[in-house]
GROMACS .gro file of N, CA, C and O in nm:
model
  420
    1UNK      N    1   7.969  -3.765  13.526
    1UNK     CA    2   7.867  -3.753  13.627
    1UNK      C    3   7.734  -3.803  13.573
    1UNK      O    4   7.704  -3.784  13.457
    2UNK      N    5   7.657  -3.858  13.661
    2UNK     CA    6   7.521  -3.897  13.625
    2UNK      C    7   7.426  -3.822  13.716
    2UNK      O    8   7.446  -3.813  13.836
    3UNK      N    9   7.323  -3.768  13.660
    3UNK     CA   10   7.220  -3.703  13.740
    3UNK      C   11   7.086  -3.720  13.671
    3UNK      O   12   7.077  -3.768  13.560
    4UNK      N   13   6.981  -3.680  13.739
    4UNK     CA   14   6.846  -3.694  13.684
    4UNK      C   15   6.813  -3.587  13.581
    4UNK      O   16   6.720  -3.602  13.503
    5UNK      N   17   6.889  -3.478  13.580
    5UNK     CA   18   6.861  -3.367  13.489
    5UNK      C   19   6.911  -3.397  13.349
    5UNK      O   20   6.848  -3.364  13.250
    6UNK      N   21   7.028  -3.460  13.338
    6UNK     CA   22   7.084  -3.491  13.207
    6UNK      C   23   7.144  -3.369  13.140
    6UNK      O   24   7.127  -3.351  13.020
    7UNK      N   25   7.213  -3.286  13.214
    7UNK     CA   26   7.272  -3.165  13.159
    7UNK      C   27   7.382  -3.199  13.058
    7UNK      O   28   7.450  -3.301  13.069
    8UNK      N   29   7.398  -3.113  12.956
    8UNK     CA   30   7.498  -3.138  12.852
    8UNK      C   31   7.639  -3.148  12.908
    8UNK      O   32   7.720  -3.223  12.855
    9UNK      N   33   7.671  -3.073  13.015
    9UNK     CA   34   7.807  -3.080  13.067
    9UNK      C   35   7.837  -3.214  13.133
    9UNK      O   36   7.949  -3.244  13.168
   10UNK      N   37   7.736  -3.300  13.147
   10UNK     CA   38   7.757  -3.435  13.198
   10UNK      C   39   7.791  -3.535  13.088
   10UNK      O   40   7.830  -3.647  13.116
   11UNK      N   41   7.774  -3.494  12.962
   11UNK     CA   42   7.799  -3.583  12.850
   11UNK      C   43   7.948  -3.615  12.840
   11UNK      O   44   8.032  -3.525  12.842
   12UNK      N   45   7.980  -3.744  12.830
   12UNK     CA   46   8.119  -3.787  12.822
   12UNK      C   47   8.129  -3.904  12.725
   12UNK      O   48   8.043  -3.991  12.723
   13UNK      N   49   8.234  -3.903  12.645
   13UNK     CA   50   8.262  -4.014  12.553
   13UNK      C   51   8.398  -4.070  12.591
   13UNK      O   52   8.486  -3.997  12.639
   14UNK      N   53   8.420  -4.198  12.567
   14UNK     CA   54   8.551  -4.253  12.594
   14UNK      C   55   8.556  -4.403  12.589
   14UNK      O   56   8.456  -4.470  12.561
   15UNK      N   57   8.674  -4.452  12.614
   15UNK     CA   58   8.697  -4.595  12.617
   15UNK      C   59   8.799  -4.625  12.727
   15UNK      O   60   8.899  -4.555  12.742
   16UNK      N   61   8.769  -4.728  12.804
   16UNK     CA   62   8.858  -4.766  12.914
   16UNK      C   63   8.965  -4.861  12.864
   16UNK      O   64   8.944  -4.934  12.767
   17UNK      N   65   9.081  -4.858  12.931
   17UNK     CA   66   9.185  -4.956  12.904
   17UNK      C   67   9.227  -5.020  13.035
   17UNK      O   68   9.227  -4.958  13.139
   18UNK      N   69   9.258  -5.150  13.025
   18UNK     CA   70   9.292  -5.229  13.143
   18UNK      C   71   9.430  -5.193  13.196
   18UNK      O   72   9.517  -5.149  13.121
   19UNK      N   73   9.447  -5.218  13.324
   19UNK     CA   74   9.577  -5.206  13.386
   19UNK      C   75   9.632  -5.344  13.417
   19UNK      O   76   9.568  -5.446  13.388
   20UNK      N   77   9.748  -5.348  13.475
   20UNK     CA   78   9.809  -5.473  13.516
   20UNK      C   79   9.761  -5.507  13.656
   20UNK      O   80   9.774  -5.426  13.747
   21UNK      N   81   9.704  -5.625  13.673
   21UNK     CA   82   9.660  -5.665  13.806
   21UNK      C   83   9.776  -5.721  13.886
   21UNK      O   84   9.855  -5.801  13.835
   22UNK      N   85   9.788  -5.675  14.010
   22UNK     CA   86   9.890  -5.722  14.102
   22UNK      C   87   9.822  -5.770  14.230
   22UNK      O   88   9.724  -5.712  14.274
   23UNK      N   89   9.876  -5.877  14.288
   23UNK     CA   90   9.826  -5.923  14.417
   23UNK      C   91   9.891  -5.837  14.525
   23UNK      O   92  10.012  -5.837  14.542
   24UNK      N   93   9.809  -5.760  14.596
   24UNK     CA   94   9.857  -5.667  14.697
   24UNK      C   95   9.812  -5.716  14.833
   24UNK      O   96   9.694  -5.742  14.855
   25UNK      N   97   9.908  -5.729  14.925
   25UNK     CA   98   9.877  -5.771  15.061
   25UNK      C   99   9.811  -5.654  15.134
   25UNK      O  100   9.875  -5.551  15.158
   26UNK      N  101   9.684  -5.668  15.165
   26UNK     CA  102   9.611  -5.560  15.230
   26UNK      C  103   9.636  -5.558  15.380
   26UNK      O  104   9.664  -5.455  15.438
   27UNK      N  105   9.621  -5.671  15.443
   27UNK     CA  106   9.651  -5.684  15.585
   27UNK      C  107   9.657  -5.831  15.620
   27UNK      O  108   9.626  -5.917  15.539
   28UNK      N  109   9.695  -5.862  15.744
   28UNK     CA  110   9.713  -6.001  15.785
   28UNK      C  111   9.582  -6.079  15.786
   28UNK      O  112   9.580  -6.197  15.756
   29UNK      N  113   9.472  -6.012  15.816
   29UNK     CA  114   9.343  -6.082  15.825
   29UNK      C  115   9.283  -6.112  15.689
   29UNK      O  116   9.226  -6.217  15.667
   30UNK      N  117   9.295  -6.016  15.597
   30UNK     CA  118   9.228  -6.031  15.467
   30UNK      C  119   9.317  -6.087  15.358
   30UNK      O  120   9.269  -6.121  15.251
   31UNK      N  121   9.446  -6.094  15.382
   31UNK     CA  122   9.537  -6.148  15.282
   31UNK      C  123   9.551  -6.056  15.162
   31UNK      O  124   9.535  -5.935  15.170
   32UNK      N  125   9.579  -6.117  15.048
   32UNK     CA  126   9.605  -6.040  14.926
   32UNK      C  127   9.476  -6.018  14.847
   32UNK      O  128   9.385  -6.099  14.849
   33UNK      N  129   9.474  -5.907  14.778
   33UNK     CA  130   9.364  -5.876  14.686
   33UNK      C  131   9.427  -5.830  14.555
   33UNK      O  132   9.538  -5.779  14.552
   34UNK      N  133   9.355  -5.851  14.446
   34UNK     CA  134   9.406  -5.807  14.316
   34UNK      C  135   9.364  -5.663  14.291
   34UNK      O  136   9.246  -5.629  14.302
   35UNK      N  137   9.462  -5.580  14.258
   35UNK     CA  138   9.438  -5.440  14.226
   35UNK      C  139   9.504  -5.409  14.093
   35UNK      O  140   9.617  -5.450  14.069
   36UNK      N  141   9.433  -5.339  14.008
   36UNK     CA  142   9.489  -5.298  13.879
   36UNK      C  143   9.570  -5.170  13.897
   36UNK      O  144   9.527  -5.078  13.966
   37UNK      N  145   9.688  -5.168  13.837
   37UNK     CA  146   9.768  -5.046  13.835
   37UNK      C  147   9.777  -4.997  13.691
   37UNK      O  148   9.777  -5.076  13.596
   38UNK      N  149   9.780  -4.868  13.675
   38UNK     CA  150   9.794  -4.803  13.545
   38UNK      C  151   9.681  -4.838  13.448
   38UNK      O  152   9.702  -4.851  13.328
   39UNK      N  153   9.561  -4.851  13.501
   39UNK     CA  154   9.442  -4.863  13.417
   39UNK      C  155   9.392  -4.722  13.390
   39UNK      O  156   9.436  -4.626  13.454
   40UNK      N  157   9.302  -4.707  13.297
   40UNK     CA  158   9.252  -4.573  13.273
   40UNK      C  159   9.146  -4.565  13.168
   40UNK      O  160   9.082  -4.664  13.132
   41UNK      N  161   9.132  -4.443  13.117
   41UNK     CA  162   9.027  -4.415  13.020
   41UNK      C  163   9.070  -4.298  12.931
   41UNK      O  164   9.119  -4.197  12.981
   42UNK      N  165   9.051  -4.315  12.802
   42UNK     CA  166   9.061  -4.203  12.710
   42UNK      C  167   8.922  -4.140  12.708
   42UNK      O  168   8.824  -4.209  12.681
   43UNK      N  169   8.916  -4.013  12.740
   43UNK     CA  170   8.785  -3.945  12.754
   43UNK      C  171   8.782  -3.813  12.680
   43UNK      O  172   8.886  -3.752  12.654
   44UNK      N  173   8.661  -3.770  12.652
   44UNK     CA  174   8.636  -3.634  12.607
   44UNK      C  175   8.501  -3.592  12.663
   44UNK      O  176   8.405  -3.669  12.659
   45UNK      N  177   8.497  -3.474  12.722
   45UNK     CA  178   8.376  -3.418  12.779
   45UNK      C  179   8.343  -3.292  12.698
   45UNK      O  180   8.384  -3.182  12.736
   46UNK      N  181   8.274  -3.306  12.585
   46UNK     CA  182   8.262  -3.196  12.489
   46UNK      C  183   8.197  -3.068  12.541
   46UNK      O  184   8.220  -2.961  12.486
   47UNK      N  185   8.118  -3.076  12.646
   47UNK     CA  186   8.049  -2.957  12.695
   47UNK      C  187   8.098  -2.912  12.832
   47UNK      O  188   8.039  -2.825  12.894
   48UNK      N  189   8.209  -2.967  12.878
   48UNK     CA  190   8.262  -2.932  13.008
   48UNK      C  191   8.316  -2.789  13.008
   48UNK      O  192   8.367  -2.741  12.907
   49UNK      N  193   8.307  -2.721  13.121
   49UNK     CA  194   8.359  -2.585  13.133
   49UNK      C  195   8.512  -2.582  13.123
   49UNK      O  196   8.569  -2.484  13.078
   50UNK      N  197   8.578  -2.690  13.165
   50UNK     CA  198   8.724  -2.699  13.163
   50UNK      C  199   8.771  -2.733  13.021
   50UNK      O  200   8.740  -2.840  12.968
   51UNK      N  201   8.846  -2.644  12.959
   51UNK     CA  202   8.893  -2.665  12.821
   51UNK      C  203   8.975  -2.792  12.806
   51UNK      O  204   8.972  -2.857  12.701
   52UNK      N  205   9.049  -2.831  12.909
   52UNK     CA  206   9.130  -2.953  12.902
   52UNK      C  207   9.043  -3.077  12.887
   52UNK      O  208   9.085  -3.176  12.829
   53UNK      N  209   8.923  -3.072  12.938
   53UNK     CA  210   8.832  -3.187  12.932
   53UNK      C  211   8.754  -3.191  12.800
   53UNK      O  212   8.697  -3.295  12.767
   54UNK      N  213   8.751  -3.081  12.728
   54UNK     CA  214   8.675  -3.077  12.602
   54UNK      C  215   8.749  -3.139  12.485
   54UNK      O  216   8.692  -3.152  12.377
   55UNK      N  217   8.873  -3.175  12.503
   55UNK     CA  218   8.951  -3.245  12.400
   55UNK      C  219   8.987  -3.383  12.455
   55UNK      O  220   8.989  -3.404  12.578
   56UNK      N  221   9.015  -3.480  12.368
   56UNK     CA  222   9.052  -3.612  12.418
   56UNK      C  223   9.172  -3.604  12.513
   56UNK      O  224   9.270  -3.535  12.487
   57UNK      N  225   9.160  -3.676  12.623
   57UNK     CA  226   9.263  -3.678  12.727
   57UNK      C  227   9.260  -3.815  12.795
   57UNK      O  228   9.170  -3.895  12.770
   58UNK      N  229   9.358  -3.840  12.880
   58UNK     CA  230   9.364  -3.966  12.954
   58UNK      C  231   9.345  -3.939  13.102
   58UNK      O  232   9.405  -3.846  13.157
   59UNK      N  233   9.262  -4.019  13.164
   59UNK     CA  234   9.252  -4.025  13.309
   59UNK      C  235   9.317  -4.158  13.348
   59UNK      O  236   9.270  -4.264  13.309
   60UNK      N  237   9.428  -4.150  13.421
   60UNK     CA  238   9.508  -4.268  13.453
   60UNK      C  239   9.495  -4.302  13.600
   60UNK      O  240   9.528  -4.221  13.687
   61UNK      N  241   9.443  -4.423  13.628
   61UNK     CA  242   9.435  -4.472  13.766
   61UNK      C  243   9.570  -4.534  13.801
   61UNK      O  244   9.603  -4.642  13.754
   62UNK      N  245   9.644  -4.461  13.880
   62UNK     CA  246   9.779  -4.505  13.913
   62UNK      C  247   9.773  -4.628  14.004
   62UNK      O  248   9.837  -4.729  13.978
   63UNK      N  249   9.693  -4.620  14.110
   63UNK     CA  250   9.680  -4.731  14.203
   63UNK      C  251   9.561  -4.704  14.293
   63UNK      O  252   9.544  -4.592  14.341
   64UNK      N  253   9.480  -4.805  14.312
   64UNK     CA  254   9.359  -4.797  14.393
   64UNK      C  255   9.277  -4.674  14.351
   64UNK      O  256   9.235  -4.668  14.238
   65UNK      N  257   9.258  -4.579  14.438
   65UNK     CA  258   9.174  -4.463  14.406
   65UNK      C  259   9.255  -4.340  14.369
   65UNK      O  260   9.201  -4.229  14.366
   66UNK      N  261   9.382  -4.356  14.339
   66UNK     CA  262   9.468  -4.243  14.303
   66UNK      C  263   9.467  -4.225  14.151
   66UNK      O  264   9.510  -4.314  14.078
   67UNK      N  265   9.417  -4.111  14.105
   67UNK     CA  266   9.397  -4.087  13.962
   67UNK      C  267   9.469  -3.960  13.918
   67UNK      O  268   9.468  -3.860  13.987
   68UNK      N  269   9.533  -3.969  13.803
   68UNK     CA  270   9.590  -3.851  13.737
   68UNK      C  271   9.491  -3.816  13.626
   68UNK      O  272   9.469  -3.897  13.535
   69UNK      N  273   9.431  -3.697  13.634
   69UNK     CA  274   9.325  -3.662  13.541
   69UNK      C  275   9.371  -3.567  13.432
   69UNK      O  276   9.466  -3.490  13.451
   70UNK      N  277   9.302  -3.575  13.321
   70UNK     CA  278   9.318  -3.482  13.208
   70UNK      C  279   9.460  -3.476  13.154
   70UNK      O  280   9.512  -3.368  13.126
   71UNK      N  281   9.524  -3.591  13.138
   71UNK     CA  282   9.659  -3.592  13.083
   71UNK      C  283   9.654  -3.568  12.932
   71UNK      O  284   9.580  -3.635  12.860
   72UNK      N  285   9.734  -3.475  12.886
   72UNK     CA  286   9.749  -3.450  12.743
   72UNK      C  287   9.836  -3.561  12.684
   72UNK      O  288   9.899  -3.636  12.759
   73UNK      N  289   9.844  -3.570  12.552
   73UNK     CA  290   9.933  -3.670  12.492
   73UNK      C  291  10.079  -3.655  12.541
   73UNK      O  292  10.144  -3.755  12.571
   74UNK      N  293  10.128  -3.532  12.552
   74UNK     CA  294  10.266  -3.512  12.599
   74UNK      C  295  10.282  -3.552  12.745
   74UNK      O  296  10.382  -3.614  12.782
   75UNK      N  297  10.184  -3.518  12.827
   75UNK     CA  298  10.191  -3.556  12.968
   75UNK      C  299  10.185  -3.708  12.983
   75UNK      O  300  10.259  -3.766  13.063
   76UNK      N  301  10.099  -3.772  12.906
   76UNK     CA  302  10.088  -3.918  12.911
   76UNK      C  303  10.217  -3.983  12.863
   76UNK      O  304  10.265  -4.078  12.925
   77UNK      N  305  10.278  -3.930  12.758
   77UNK     CA  306  10.406  -3.982  12.709
   77UNK      C  307  10.514  -3.969  12.817
   77UNK      O  308  10.599  -4.058  12.833
   78UNK      N  309  10.512  -3.860  12.891
   78UNK     CA  310  10.608  -3.841  12.999
   78UNK      C  311  10.591  -3.946  13.108
   78UNK      O  312  10.689  -4.000  13.159
   79UNK      N  313  10.466  -3.976  13.143
   79UNK     CA  314  10.438  -4.080  13.243
   79UNK      C  315  10.488  -4.215  13.192
   79UNK      O  316  10.551  -4.291  13.266
   80UNK      N  317  10.462  -4.246  13.067
   80UNK     CA  318  10.507  -4.373  13.008
   80UNK      C  319  10.659  -4.382  13.017
   80UNK      O  320  10.714  -4.487  13.056
   81UNK      N  321  10.730  -4.275  12.983
   81UNK     CA  322  10.877  -4.275  12.989
   81UNK      C  323  10.926  -4.297  13.132
   81UNK      O  324  11.022  -4.372  13.155
   82UNK      N  325  10.860  -4.232  13.229
   82UNK     CA  326  10.900  -4.250  13.369
   82UNK      C  327  10.879  -4.394  13.415
   82UNK      O  328  10.964  -4.451  13.484
   83UNK      N  329  10.766  -4.453  13.378
   83UNK     CA  330  10.738  -4.592  13.416
   83UNK      C  331  10.839  -4.686  13.350
   83UNK      O  332  10.891  -4.778  13.413
   84UNK      N  333  10.871  -4.660  13.223
   84UNK     CA  334  10.970  -4.743  13.153
   84UNK      C  335  11.106  -4.735  13.222
   84UNK      O  336  11.173  -4.835  13.244
   85UNK      N  337  11.148  -4.614  13.260
   85UNK     CA  338  11.276  -4.595  13.330
   85UNK      C  339  11.274  -4.668  13.463
   85UNK      O  340  11.372  -4.733  13.502
   86UNK      N  341  11.162  -4.660  13.532
   86UNK     CA  342  11.151  -4.729  13.661
   86UNK      C  343  11.159  -4.881  13.642
   86UNK      O  344  11.225  -4.951  13.721
   87UNK      N  345  11.095  -4.933  13.539
   87UNK     CA  346  11.102  -5.077  13.512
   87UNK      C  347  11.246  -5.120  13.482
   87UNK      O  348  11.289  -5.228  13.525
   88UNK      N  349  11.322  -5.036  13.413
   88UNK     CA  350  11.463  -5.066  13.389
   88UNK      C  351  11.539  -5.074  13.521
   88UNK      O  352  11.624  -5.162  13.540
   89UNK      N  353  11.509  -4.983  13.615
   89UNK     CA  354  11.573  -4.988  13.747
   89UNK      C  355  11.532  -5.115  13.821
   89UNK      O  356  11.613  -5.176  13.890
   90UNK      N  357  11.404  -5.153  13.809
   90UNK     CA  358  11.358  -5.275  13.875
   90UNK      C  359  11.430  -5.398  13.822
   90UNK      O  360  11.457  -5.492  13.898
   91UNK      N  361  11.463  -5.400  13.694
   91UNK     CA  362  11.539  -5.513  13.639
   91UNK      C  363  11.678  -5.521  13.703
   91UNK      O  364  11.728  -5.630  13.729
   92UNK      N  365  11.740  -5.407  13.733
   92UNK     CA  366  11.869  -5.406  13.803
   92UNK      C  367  11.854  -5.458  13.945
   92UNK      O  368  11.938  -5.532  13.995
   93UNK      N  369  11.747  -5.419  14.011
   93UNK     CA  370  11.720  -5.469  14.146
   93UNK      C  371  11.698  -5.620  14.143
   93UNK      O  372  11.746  -5.694  14.230
   94UNK      N  373  11.629  -5.667  14.041
   94UNK     CA  374  11.606  -5.811  14.025
   94UNK      C  375  11.739  -5.885  14.014
   94UNK      O  376  11.760  -5.989  14.077
   95UNK      N  377  11.829  -5.831  13.934
   95UNK     CA  378  11.962  -5.893  13.919
   95UNK      C  379  12.036  -5.894  14.053
   95UNK      O  380  12.102  -5.994  14.087
   96UNK      N  381  12.025  -5.786  14.130
   96UNK     CA  382  12.088  -5.781  14.262
   96UNK      C  383  12.028  -5.885  14.355
   96UNK      O  384  12.100  -5.950  14.433
   97UNK      N  385  11.896  -5.903  14.347
   97UNK     CA  386  11.829  -6.004  14.429
   97UNK      C  387  11.878  -6.144  14.393
   97UNK      O  388  11.907  -6.226  14.481
   98UNK      N  389  11.889  -6.172  14.265
   98UNK     CA  390  11.938  -6.303  14.222
   98UNK      C  391  12.080  -6.327  14.274
   98UNK      O  392  12.112  -6.437  14.322
   99UNK      N  393  12.164  -6.226  14.266
   99UNK     CA  394  12.301  -6.239  14.315
   99UNK      C  395  12.302  -6.261  14.466
   99UNK      O  396  12.376  -6.346  14.517
  100UNK      N  397  12.222  -6.186  14.539
  100UNK     CA  398  12.216  -6.199  14.684
  100UNK      C  399  12.169  -6.338  14.723
  100UNK      O  400  12.223  -6.399  14.816
  101UNK      N  401  12.071  -6.391  14.652
  101UNK     CA  402  12.022  -6.526  14.683
  101UNK      C  403  12.124  -6.632  14.649
  101UNK      O  404  12.136  -6.733  14.720
  102UNK      N  405  12.199  -6.613  14.543
  102UNK     CA  406  12.304  -6.709  14.506
  102UNK      C  407  12.414  -6.712  14.610
  102UNK      O  408  12.474  -6.817  14.635
  103UNK      N  409  12.441  -6.598  14.674
  103UNK     CA  410  12.546  -6.591  14.774
  103UNK      C  411  12.497  -6.626  14.915
  103UNK      O  412  12.576  -6.643  15.005
  104UNK      N  413  12.368  -6.637  14.934
  104UNK     CA  414  12.311  -6.662  15.065
  104UNK      C  415  12.329  -6.809  15.103
  104UNK      O  416  12.303  -6.898  15.026
  105UNK      N  417  12.371  -6.829  15.224
  105UNK     CA  418  12.391  -6.969  15.271
  105UNK      C  419  12.304  -6.997  15.389
  105UNK      O  420  12.295  -6.947  15.485
   0.00000   0.00000   0.00000
């Protein structure tokens, strides 16, 4: 948070990490726009009232304005594993698509 008072609980340290940009079709009039998925920030809010925020954590922007906040290392590892599993499923779907296109006349 930013305010004119500069209260200690507003102090935050961290570093952002990029996500993968995807071209997302927003609507017929505006066409596609690039949106980053799985971008985020490693943060620590040393004076925050919430104990989870006072230690380093990840805030992960899943898509657009949807954010998973205050992920611990274990929670973040769980998300990574789920995304990896999903990507493996997507590779199977890709193979099915290739087969379907090969058989399409």
